Amino acid sequence: MLPVRACVLALALSLIVSLPAAGQSVPGSGAVTVIRAGTLIDGRSQAARRDQVIVVRGNRIESVGDAASTKIPEGANVIDLSRATVLPGLIDSHTHIFLQGEDPAEGGYDAQLLMQGLAFRAARATVAARRALVQGFTTIRDVETEGAGYGDVGIKQAIEKGYIPGPRMFVVTRAISTTGGYNLEGYAPEVEVPKGAQIVDGPVEARKAAREQLDHGADWIKVYMTHRSWLDKDGNLFSQPTLTLEEIRAIVDEAHGWGKKVACHAYNGVGLHRALDGGCDSIEHGLELDDRAIAQMVKQGTWLCPTMSVYYDHWSPADTPAGKRDRKRVELHGPSLRKAVRAGVKIAFGTDVGGFSWNEPIAKEFARMVEFGMTPMAAIQSATSKGAEMLGMSGEIGVVAPGAYADIIAVPGDPLKNVADLETVQFVMKDGKVFETGSK
Ligand SMILES: [Zn+2]
């Protein structure tokens, strides 16, 4: 549902412009659309600019300039966002369209793998992809299908071919962990249950899994470097490491050979250090980055994708081991991000949405990033130009500048003053096509 102020702006917009109907493309591949931006945060510059005009031809941005000096091309379709803040389409670098914020009351994670067929899960993933786009996320890196095989490749293809709406997708397919290193677990040892990730043991199997996944369309490889976590007798967070250094090295070597990168789920401790020693390209979560890890990340140019907000949900009761762990994770995570920001670690915005419901605002993560040491502009750039850089798409996405894809959004208010304004995206253009956000 649109909040009141968004409704007011939407009404104002409807009086001024006639937008193309939902999902329709601007007619003709070379058609020209002009966007008047009251304020433009271009994703790259350190300051916003007032009264800009963005000229879009086909699916690319042709020019960006001051309204006073820009001539509107004849016959252009003009979209008036002069009362809004215009930004590049956002990038969430850690999503799970095949997870639905599983409610423990409905069987939780396990029920999705044991009870739900792939067609059902793909249908829900289709809805999740649309939810990303509606919320202004025009690109996602979706970091594993949780037992749904290569389903992400199929959803990505359906989006690219125009059958369903959704963001640009970078997919990892199945992800990789070791025996004892991923769900489902806790069943009788005699019972064969599916696993949410591809299980490998030894560098040969690890390399083979990476090859299979790359062969079937993985854009990135996702690896679990830690799995279970608990508090030790001194109250410290302890995380079980999974892959050995030899195993992660085999995967990174293979992926890099294909010109692809490796994202490593790692909380802290031995698994985190193996990830860095093994040459991982991004650390996912990084709940407790020690000084050595931070120094190594700066030196190696490793990205941190923190995913703060997911850890604030669904805590177990406070007096249980799991409940104590849940609270400890949050206690460590904020200071860990703060240290990383201060040290100059490269940060990419990521949320783990799917770990929480797709009906919650993805952009709630921005407020957490600001709470723990990032400026609003730095947080926005982590979801625009910085995310693009991590994905090897600098200048193509995550920026409103000539030559980039026309992935453009607008929000009411000023997200530099209040980053929560990014939760009320009301205009979305992806690849030069206006996506109607009104029907959520
Ligand atoms: Zn995740």
GROMACS .gro file of C-alpha atoms and ligand atoms in nm:
model
  441
    1MET     CA    1   0.000   0.000   0.000
    2LEU     CA    2   0.122   0.348  -0.083
    3PRO     CA    3   0.176   0.580   0.213
    4VAL     CA    4  -0.021   0.902   0.213
    5ARG     CA    5   0.258   1.127   0.097
    6ALA     CA    6   0.340   0.889  -0.189
    7CYS     CA    7  -0.025   0.895  -0.291
    8VAL     CA    8  -0.018   1.273  -0.297
    9LEU     CA    9   0.286   1.275  -0.520
   10ALA     CA   10   0.146   1.000  -0.739
   11LEU     CA   11  -0.169   1.205  -0.782
   12ALA     CA   12   0.036   1.510  -0.866
   13LEU     CA   13   0.225   1.306  -1.122
   14SER     CA   14  -0.088   1.174  -1.281
   15LEU     CA   15  -0.210   1.527  -1.337
   16ILE     CA   16   0.107   1.635  -1.507
   17VAL     CA   17   0.214   1.343  -1.721
   18SER     CA   18   0.065   1.052  -1.897
   19LEU     CA   19   0.278   0.751  -1.817
   20PRO     CA   20   0.279   0.448  -2.042
   21ALA     CA   21   0.050   0.173  -1.917
   22ALA     CA   22   0.187  -0.086  -1.678
   23GLY     CA   23   0.477  -0.282  -1.815
   24GLN     CA   24   0.448  -0.125  -2.159
   25SER     CA   25   0.758  -0.017  -2.337
   26VAL     CA   26   0.808   0.325  -2.474
   27PRO     CA   27   0.714   0.271  -2.837
   28GLY     CA   28   0.996   0.212  -3.080
   29SER     CA   29   1.346   0.111  -2.977
   30GLY     CA   30   1.486   0.454  -3.050
   31ALA     CA   31   1.199   0.636  -2.879
   32VAL     CA   32   1.299   0.932  -2.667
   33THR     CA   33   1.181   0.982  -2.312
   34VAL     CA   34   1.272   1.285  -2.108
   35ILE     CA   35   1.268   1.278  -1.729
   36ARG     CA   36   1.258   1.603  -1.539
   37ALA     CA   37   1.425   1.543  -1.203
   38GLY     CA   38   1.365   1.785  -0.916
   39THR     CA   39   1.668   1.640  -0.742
   40LEU     CA   40   1.910   1.391  -0.894
   41ILE     CA   41   2.133   1.160  -0.693
   42ASP     CA   42   2.327   1.008  -0.980
   43GLY     CA   43   2.484   0.720  -0.785
   44ARG     CA   44   2.841   0.835  -0.838
   45SER     CA   45   2.870   1.208  -0.751
   46GLN     CA   46   2.911   1.305  -0.387
   47ALA     CA   47   2.638   1.570  -0.405
   48ALA     CA   48   2.284   1.578  -0.538
   49ARG     CA   49   2.196   1.818  -0.822
   50ARG     CA   50   1.878   2.020  -0.858
   51ASP     CA   51   1.657   2.055  -1.167
   52GLN     CA   52   1.808   1.807  -1.406
   53VAL     CA   53   1.684   1.669  -1.732
   54ILE     CA   54   1.759   1.308  -1.827
   55VAL     CA   55   1.720   1.213  -2.191
   56VAL     CA   56   1.659   0.842  -2.252
   57ARG     CA   57   1.681   0.699  -2.602
   58GLY     CA   58   1.567   0.339  -2.630
   59ASN     CA   59   1.710   0.156  -2.330
   60ARG     CA   60   2.006   0.386  -2.265
   61ILE     CA   61   2.059   0.726  -2.107
   62GLU     CA   62   2.168   0.967  -2.376
   63SER     CA   63   2.234   1.280  -2.173
   64VAL     CA   64   2.195   1.439  -1.830
   65GLY     CA   65   2.200   1.816  -1.790
   66ASP     CA   66   2.062   2.128  -1.625
   67ALA     CA   67   1.696   2.189  -1.703
   68ALA     CA   68   1.768   2.551  -1.788
   69SER     CA   69   2.011   2.468  -2.066
   70THR     CA   70   1.876   2.137  -2.201
   71LYS     CA   71   1.661   2.141  -2.511
   72ILE     CA   72   1.380   1.885  -2.495
   73PRO     CA   73   1.392   1.677  -2.815
   74GLU     CA   74   1.082   1.720  -3.027
   75GLY     CA   75   0.821   1.450  -2.982
   76ALA     CA   76   0.977   1.322  -2.662
   77ASN     CA   77   0.759   1.161  -2.399
   78VAL     CA   78   0.810   1.384  -2.094
   79ILE     CA   79   0.789   1.238  -1.744
   80ASP     CA   80   0.772   1.506  -1.478
   81LEU     CA   81   0.946   1.405  -1.156
   82SER     CA   82   1.029   1.764  -1.067
   83ARG     CA   83   0.889   1.719  -0.717
   84ALA     CA   84   1.075   1.394  -0.654
   85THR     CA   85   1.428   1.269  -0.596
   86VAL     CA   86   1.552   1.065  -0.889
   87LEU     CA   87   1.816   0.793  -0.850
   88PRO     CA   88   1.964   0.505  -1.046
   89GLY     CA   89   1.776   0.176  -1.011
   90LEU     CA   90   1.895   0.012  -0.690
   91ILE     CA   91   2.107  -0.302  -0.663
   92ASP     CA   92   2.053  -0.563  -0.391
   93SER     CA   93   2.358  -0.786  -0.399
   94HIS     CA   94   2.224  -1.052  -0.163
   95THR     CA   95   1.875  -1.186  -0.230
   96HIS     CA   96   1.696  -1.522  -0.235
   97ILE     CA   97   1.395  -1.522  -0.464
   98PHE     CA   98   1.345  -1.891  -0.384
   99LEU     CA   99   1.300  -1.816  -0.013
  100GLN     CA  100   0.988  -1.652   0.125
  101GLY     CA  101   1.079  -1.544   0.479
  102GLU     CA  102   0.964  -1.886   0.584
  103ASP     CA  103   0.730  -1.875   0.879
  104PRO     CA  104   0.831  -2.135   1.140
  105ALA     CA  105   0.458  -2.194   1.202
  106GLU     CA  106   0.429  -2.320   0.843
  107GLY     CA  107   0.718  -2.561   0.873
  108GLY     CA  108   0.999  -2.312   0.818
  109TYR     CA  109   1.286  -2.370   0.579
  110ASP     CA  110   1.256  -2.749   0.576
  111ALA     CA  111   0.896  -2.747   0.452
  112GLN     CA  112   0.999  -2.562   0.138
  113LEU     CA  113   1.239  -2.837   0.038
  114LEU     CA  114   1.030  -3.130   0.159
  115MET     CA  115   0.673  -3.026   0.080
  116GLN     CA  116   0.682  -2.778  -0.206
  117GLY     CA  117   0.729  -2.878  -0.567
  118LEU     CA  118   0.960  -2.683  -0.793
  119ALA     CA  119   0.675  -2.536  -1.000
  120PHE     CA  120   0.519  -2.392  -0.685
  121ARG     CA  121   0.853  -2.253  -0.573
  122ALA     CA  122   0.922  -2.106  -0.917
  123ALA     CA  123   0.581  -1.937  -0.915
  124ARG     CA  124   0.660  -1.776  -0.582
  125ALA     CA  125   1.007  -1.679  -0.705
  126THR     CA  126   0.837  -1.503  -0.996
  127VAL     CA  127   0.636  -1.297  -0.747
  128ALA     CA  128   0.951  -1.222  -0.546
  129ALA     CA  129   1.131  -1.099  -0.858
  130ARG     CA  130   0.843  -0.864  -0.928
  131ARG     CA  131   0.853  -0.743  -0.568
  132ALA     CA  132   1.218  -0.646  -0.612
  133LEU     CA  133   1.137  -0.441  -0.921
  134VAL     CA  134   0.833  -0.274  -0.763
  135GLN     CA  135   1.057  -0.157  -0.480
  136GLY     CA  136   1.305   0.001  -0.719
  137PHE     CA  137   1.563  -0.277  -0.721
  138THR     CA  138   1.636  -0.308  -1.091
  139THR     CA  139   1.931  -0.543  -1.034
  140ILE     CA  140   1.980  -0.826  -0.788
  141ARG     CA  141   2.253  -1.077  -0.722
  142ASP     CA  142   2.051  -1.377  -0.611
  143VAL     CA  143   2.275  -1.593  -0.398
  144GLU     CA  144   2.136  -1.942  -0.420
  145THR     CA  145   1.814  -2.126  -0.481
  146GLU     CA  146   1.802  -2.327  -0.156
  147GLY     CA  147   1.733  -2.666  -0.307
  148ALA     CA  148   1.559  -2.534  -0.619
  149GLY     CA  149   1.851  -2.632  -0.843
  150TYR     CA  150   1.899  -2.407  -1.143
  151GLY     CA  151   1.561  -2.238  -1.103
  152ASP     CA  152   1.725  -1.896  -1.080
  153VAL     CA  153   1.868  -1.937  -1.430
  154GLY     CA  154   1.515  -2.003  -1.559
  155ILE     CA  155   1.365  -1.701  -1.384
  156LYS     CA  156   1.646  -1.484  -1.518
  157GLN     CA  157   1.581  -1.608  -1.872
  158ALA     CA  158   1.206  -1.545  -1.839
  159ILE     CA  159   1.277  -1.186  -1.729
  160GLU     CA  160   1.529  -1.127  -2.006
  161LYS     CA  161   1.286  -1.258  -2.268
  162GLY     CA  162   1.010  -1.034  -2.132
  163TYR     CA  163   0.769  -1.306  -2.014
  164ILE     CA  164   0.767  -1.181  -1.655
  165PRO     CA  165   0.869  -0.852  -1.493
  166GLY     CA  166   1.175  -0.853  -1.276
  167PRO     CA  167   1.517  -0.707  -1.216
  168ARG     CA  168   1.840  -0.779  -1.397
  169MET     CA  169   1.967  -1.093  -1.230
  170PHE     CA  170   2.310  -1.223  -1.143
  171VAL     CA  171   2.261  -1.581  -1.027
  172VAL     CA  172   2.473  -1.835  -0.837
  173THR     CA  173   2.251  -2.145  -0.884
  174ARG     CA  174   2.299  -2.410  -0.613
  175ALA     CA  175   2.581  -2.279  -0.388
  176ILE     CA  176   2.844  -2.507  -0.236
  177SER     CA  177   2.911  -2.639   0.114
  178THR     CA  178   3.052  -2.954   0.275
  179THR     CA  179   2.912  -3.259   0.448
  180GLY     CA  180   2.778  -3.130   0.778
  181GLY     CA  181   2.779  -2.782   0.634
  182TYR     CA  182   2.421  -2.714   0.527
  183ASN     CA  183   2.052  -2.782   0.583
  184LEU     CA  184   1.848  -3.000   0.584
  185GLU     CA  185   1.979  -3.160   0.897
  186GLY     CA  186   1.863  -3.309   1.225
  187TYR     CA  187   1.687  -3.604   1.061
  188ALA     CA  188   1.756  -3.967   1.142
  189PRO     CA  189   2.085  -4.069   0.978
  190GLU     CA  190   1.903  -4.346   0.791
  191VAL     CA  191   1.680  -4.094   0.614
  192GLU     CA  192   1.802  -3.931   0.295
  193VAL     CA  193   1.694  -3.568   0.285
  194PRO     CA  194   1.762  -3.303   0.020
  195LYS     CA  195   2.025  -3.040   0.089
  196GLY     CA  196   1.982  -2.669   0.029
  197ALA     CA  197   2.329  -2.648  -0.128
  198GLN     CA  198   2.553  -2.873  -0.336
  199ILE     CA  199   2.764  -3.075  -0.094
  200VAL     CA  200   3.130  -3.140  -0.174
  201ASP     CA  201   3.422  -3.300   0.006
  202GLY     CA  202   3.775  -3.250  -0.119
  203PRO     CA  203   3.919  -3.012  -0.377
  204VAL     CA  204   3.833  -3.239  -0.671
  205GLU     CA  205   3.462  -3.244  -0.586
  206ALA     CA  206   3.474  -2.873  -0.506
  207ARG     CA  207   3.617  -2.786  -0.845
  208LYS     CA  208   3.374  -3.018  -1.020
  209ALA     CA  209   3.076  -2.854  -0.849
  210ALA     CA  210   3.199  -2.510  -0.953
  211ARG     CA  211   3.239  -2.635  -1.311
  212GLU     CA  212   2.888  -2.781  -1.316
  213GLN     CA  213   2.734  -2.464  -1.182
  214LEU     CA  214   2.926  -2.239  -1.419
  215ASP     CA  215   2.837  -2.472  -1.706
  216HIS     CA  216   2.466  -2.438  -1.621
  217GLY     CA  217   2.465  -2.061  -1.607
  218ALA     CA  218   2.603  -1.939  -1.273
  219ASP     CA  219   2.720  -1.577  -1.296
  220TRP     CA  220   2.886  -1.602  -0.956
  221ILE     CA  221   2.974  -1.896  -0.731
  222LYS     CA  222   2.840  -1.889  -0.376
  223VAL     CA  223   3.021  -2.079  -0.104
  224TYR     CA  224   2.937  -2.138   0.261
  225MET     CA  225   3.257  -2.096   0.463
  226THR     CA  226   3.083  -2.116   0.801
  227HIS     CA  227   2.764  -2.296   0.895
  228ARG     CA  228   2.637  -2.358   1.249
  229SER     CA  229   2.715  -2.096   1.512
  230TRP     CA  230   2.676  -2.090   1.887
  231LEU     CA  231   2.820  -1.920   2.196
  232ASP     CA  232   3.125  -2.085   2.355
  233LYS     CA  233   3.169  -2.111   2.731
  234ASP     CA  234   3.309  -1.757   2.743
  235GLY     CA  235   3.011  -1.616   2.558
  236ASN     CA  236   3.194  -1.564   2.228
  237LEU     CA  237   3.030  -1.638   1.895
  238PHE     CA  238   3.181  -1.953   1.750
  239SER     CA  239   3.119  -2.050   1.388
  240GLN     CA  240   3.180  -2.396   1.248
  241PRO     CA  241   3.410  -2.374   0.946
  242THR     CA  242   3.315  -2.577   0.640
  243LEU     CA  243   3.540  -2.585   0.334
  244THR     CA  244   3.914  -2.633   0.382
  245LEU     CA  245   4.161  -2.391   0.231
  246GLU     CA  246   4.237  -2.644  -0.044
  247GLU     CA  247   3.868  -2.675  -0.128
  248ILE     CA  248   3.797  -2.302  -0.144
  249ARG     CA  249   4.115  -2.243  -0.345
  250ALA     CA  250   4.002  -2.498  -0.602
  251ILE     CA  251   3.665  -2.323  -0.637
  252VAL     CA  252   3.811  -1.972  -0.657
  253ASP     CA  253   4.073  -2.086  -0.910
  254GLU     CA  254   3.805  -2.246  -1.127
  255ALA     CA  255   3.566  -1.949  -1.106
  256HIS     CA  256   3.837  -1.695  -1.176
  257GLY     CA  257   3.945  -1.902  -1.473
  258TRP     CA  258   3.598  -1.848  -1.617
  259GLY     CA  259   3.621  -1.475  -1.540
  260LYS     CA  260   3.366  -1.518  -1.259
  261LYS     CA  261   3.374  -1.427  -0.892
  262VAL     CA  262   3.310  -1.607  -0.564
  263ALA     CA  263   3.083  -1.489  -0.283
  264CYS     CA  264   3.157  -1.639   0.057
  265HIS     CA  265   2.908  -1.666   0.338
  266ALA     CA  266   3.130  -1.622   0.646
  267TYR     CA  267   3.047  -1.507   0.998
  268ASN     CA  268   3.384  -1.504   1.176
  269GLY     CA  269   3.679  -1.712   1.291
  270VAL     CA  270   3.853  -1.988   1.099
  271GLY     CA  271   3.600  -2.004   0.815
  272LEU     CA  272   3.623  -1.630   0.755
  273HIS     CA  273   4.001  -1.642   0.741
  274ARG     CA  274   4.000  -1.940   0.505
  275ALA     CA  275   3.765  -1.745   0.278
  276LEU     CA  276   4.007  -1.453   0.264
  277ASP     CA  277   4.319  -1.671   0.234
  278GLY     CA  278   4.141  -1.860  -0.044
  279GLY     CA  279   4.081  -1.543  -0.245
  280CYS     CA  280   3.707  -1.487  -0.206
  281ASP     CA  281   3.573  -1.180  -0.386
  282SER     CA  282   3.297  -1.090  -0.140
  283ILE     CA  283   3.234  -1.173   0.223
  284GLU     CA  284   2.863  -1.215   0.295
  285HIS     CA  285   2.743  -1.110   0.641
  286GLY     CA  286   3.087  -1.075   0.812
  287LEU     CA  287   2.929  -1.060   1.154
  288GLU     CA  288   3.258  -1.031   1.337
  289LEU     CA  289   3.544  -0.905   1.124
  290ASP     CA  290   3.861  -0.898   1.331
  291ASP     CA  291   4.144  -0.654   1.257
  292ARG     CA  292   4.338  -0.910   1.055
  293ALA     CA  293   4.037  -0.984   0.837
  294ILE     CA  294   3.968  -0.616   0.777
  295ALA     CA  295   4.331  -0.544   0.685
  296GLN     CA  296   4.328  -0.838   0.444
  297MET     CA  297   4.002  -0.726   0.285
  298VAL     CA  298   4.141  -0.377   0.226
  299LYS     CA  299   4.462  -0.521   0.079
  300GLN     CA  300   4.287  -0.775  -0.145
  301GLY     CA  301   3.999  -0.546  -0.243
  302THR     CA  302   3.745  -0.791  -0.100
  303TRP     CA  303   3.387  -0.666  -0.087
  304LEU     CA  304   3.172  -0.680   0.225
  305CYS     CA  305   2.802  -0.742   0.177
  306PRO     CA  306   2.681  -0.698   0.534
  307THR     CA  307   2.305  -0.785   0.526
  308MET     CA  308   2.228  -0.628   0.862
  309SER     CA  309   1.853  -0.621   0.894
  310VAL     CA  310   1.778  -0.991   0.847
  311TYR     CA  311   1.941  -1.066   1.181
  312TYR     CA  312   1.689  -0.854   1.369
  313ASP     CA  313   1.404  -1.091   1.285
  314HIS     CA  314   1.278  -1.421   1.426
  315TRP     CA  315   1.490  -1.448   1.739
  316SER     CA  316   1.458  -1.765   1.945
  317PRO     CA  317   1.359  -1.714   2.313
  318ALA     CA  318   1.627  -1.527   2.512
  319ASP     CA  319   1.700  -1.809   2.756
  320THR     CA  320   1.777  -2.070   2.485
  321PRO     CA  321   2.120  -2.132   2.325
  322ALA     CA  322   1.980  -2.027   1.986
  323GLY     CA  323   1.824  -1.716   2.138
  324LYS     CA  324   2.153  -1.616   2.298
  325ARG     CA  325   2.328  -1.667   1.965
  326ASP     CA  326   2.067  -1.460   1.780
  327ARG     CA  327   2.120  -1.166   2.015
  328LYS     CA  328   2.499  -1.199   2.006
  329ARG     CA  329   2.498  -1.186   1.625
  330VAL     CA  330   2.330  -0.847   1.627
  331GLU     CA  331   2.552  -0.722   1.909
  332LEU     CA  332   2.864  -0.799   1.702
  333HIS     CA  333   2.742  -0.712   1.355
  334GLY     CA  334   2.698  -0.334   1.387
  335PRO     CA  335   3.043  -0.267   1.537
  336SER     CA  336   3.193  -0.502   1.275
  337LEU     CA  337   3.044  -0.294   0.993
  338ARG     CA  338   3.150   0.028   1.163
  339LYS     CA  339   3.513  -0.091   1.179
  340ALA     CA  340   3.505  -0.201   0.816
  341VAL     CA  341   3.366   0.133   0.701
  342ARG     CA  342   3.633   0.324   0.895
  343ALA     CA  343   3.907   0.108   0.747
  344GLY     CA  344   3.786   0.166   0.393
  345VAL     CA  345   3.654  -0.182   0.312
  346LYS     CA  346   3.441  -0.173  -0.004
  347ILE     CA  347   3.075  -0.218   0.089
  348ALA     CA  348   2.799  -0.355  -0.135
  349PHE     CA  349   2.438  -0.322  -0.026
  350GLY     CA  350   2.272  -0.657   0.040
  351THR     CA  351   1.974  -0.763   0.247
  352ASP     CA  352   1.919  -1.140   0.245
  353VAL     CA  353   1.556  -1.068   0.152
  354GLY     CA  354   1.383  -1.403   0.123
  355GLY     CA  355   1.539  -1.470   0.463
  356PHE     CA  356   1.271  -1.220   0.560
  357SER     CA  357   0.943  -1.174   0.377
  358TRP     CA  358   0.936  -1.015   0.032
  359ASN     CA  359   0.645  -0.808   0.159
  360GLU     CA  360   0.873  -0.616   0.393
  361PRO     CA  361   1.059  -0.315   0.254
  362ILE     CA  362   1.394  -0.424   0.110
  363ALA     CA  363   1.521  -0.069   0.162
  364LYS     CA  364   1.495  -0.096   0.540
  365GLU     CA  365   1.859  -0.203   0.521
  366PHE     CA  366   1.967   0.155   0.442
  367ALA     CA  367   1.874   0.276   0.792
  368ARG     CA  368   2.086   0.000   0.950
  369MET     CA  369   2.386   0.095   0.735
  370VAL     CA  370   2.353   0.457   0.842
  371GLU     CA  371   2.306   0.355   1.205
  372PHE     CA  372   2.641   0.177   1.191
  373GLY     CA  373   2.863   0.441   1.038
  374MET     CA  374   2.778   0.498   0.673
  375THR     CA  375   2.659   0.835   0.546
  376PRO     CA  376   2.327   0.822   0.360
  377MET     CA  377   2.516   0.898   0.036
  378ALA     CA  378   2.765   0.614   0.100
  379ALA     CA  379   2.476   0.377   0.174
  380ILE     CA  380   2.301   0.480  -0.149
  381GLN     CA  381   2.621   0.436  -0.347
  382SER     CA  382   2.666   0.087  -0.198
  383ALA     CA  383   2.336   0.006  -0.371
  384THR     CA  384   2.421   0.188  -0.695
  385SER     CA  385   2.769   0.256  -0.833
  386LYS     CA  386   2.949   0.038  -0.577
  387GLY     CA  387   2.716  -0.255  -0.631
  388ALA     CA  388   2.770  -0.211  -1.004
  389GLU     CA  389   3.147  -0.214  -0.955
  390MET     CA  390   3.130  -0.540  -0.761
  391LEU     CA  391   2.918  -0.693  -1.038
  392GLY     CA  392   3.158  -0.576  -1.310
  393MET     CA  393   2.894  -0.336  -1.445
  394SER     CA  394   3.048   0.005  -1.370
  395GLY     CA  395   2.902   0.273  -1.594
  396GLU     CA  396   2.631   0.035  -1.718
  397ILE     CA  397   2.405   0.023  -1.412
  398GLY     CA  398   2.397   0.200  -1.075
  399VAL     CA  399   2.448   0.542  -1.229
  400VAL     CA  400   2.240   0.806  -1.405
  401ALA     CA  401   2.490   0.914  -1.667
  402PRO     CA  402   2.523   0.907  -2.046
  403GLY     CA  403   2.573   0.557  -2.183
  404ALA     CA  404   2.425   0.372  -1.885
  405TYR     CA  405   2.116   0.154  -1.910
  406ALA     CA  406   1.805   0.357  -1.835
  407ASP     CA  407   1.739   0.203  -1.493
  408ILE     CA  408   1.592   0.499  -1.307
  409ILE     CA  409   1.372   0.534  -0.999
  410ALA     CA  410   1.213   0.818  -0.804
  411VAL     CA  411   1.117   0.861  -0.439
  412PRO     CA  412   0.939   1.142  -0.256
  413GLY     CA  413   1.133   1.358  -0.013
  414ASP     CA  414   1.507   1.365   0.039
  415PRO     CA  415   1.672   1.029   0.113
  416LEU     CA  416   1.994   1.211   0.206
  417LYS     CA  417   1.805   1.352   0.505
  418ASN     CA  418   1.594   1.043   0.566
  419VAL     CA  419   1.711   0.720   0.403
  420ALA     CA  420   1.374   0.562   0.489
  421ASP     CA  421   1.234   0.762   0.195
  422LEU     CA  422   1.390   0.488  -0.020
  423GLU     CA  423   1.119   0.254   0.110
  424THR     CA  424   0.853   0.445  -0.084
  425VAL     CA  425   0.972   0.413  -0.442
  426GLN     CA  426   0.697   0.529  -0.675
  427PHE     CA  427   0.853   0.542  -1.018
  428VAL     CA  428   1.056   0.264  -1.173
  429MET     CA  429   1.209   0.254  -1.519
  430LYS     CA  430   1.413  -0.051  -1.612
  431ASP     CA  431   1.594  -0.077  -1.942
  432GLY     CA  432   1.410   0.231  -2.070
  433LYS     CA  433   1.066   0.089  -1.990
  434VAL     CA  434   0.839   0.239  -1.725
  435PHE     CA  435   0.719  -0.018  -1.476
  436GLU     CA  436   0.396   0.081  -1.306
  437THR     CA  437   0.448   0.048  -0.932
  438GLY     CA  438   0.095   0.138  -0.829
  439SER     CA  439  -0.032  -0.217  -0.796
  440LYS     CA  440   0.169  -0.381  -0.524
  441ZN      ZN  441   2.165  -1.533   0.220
   0.00000   0.00000   0.00000
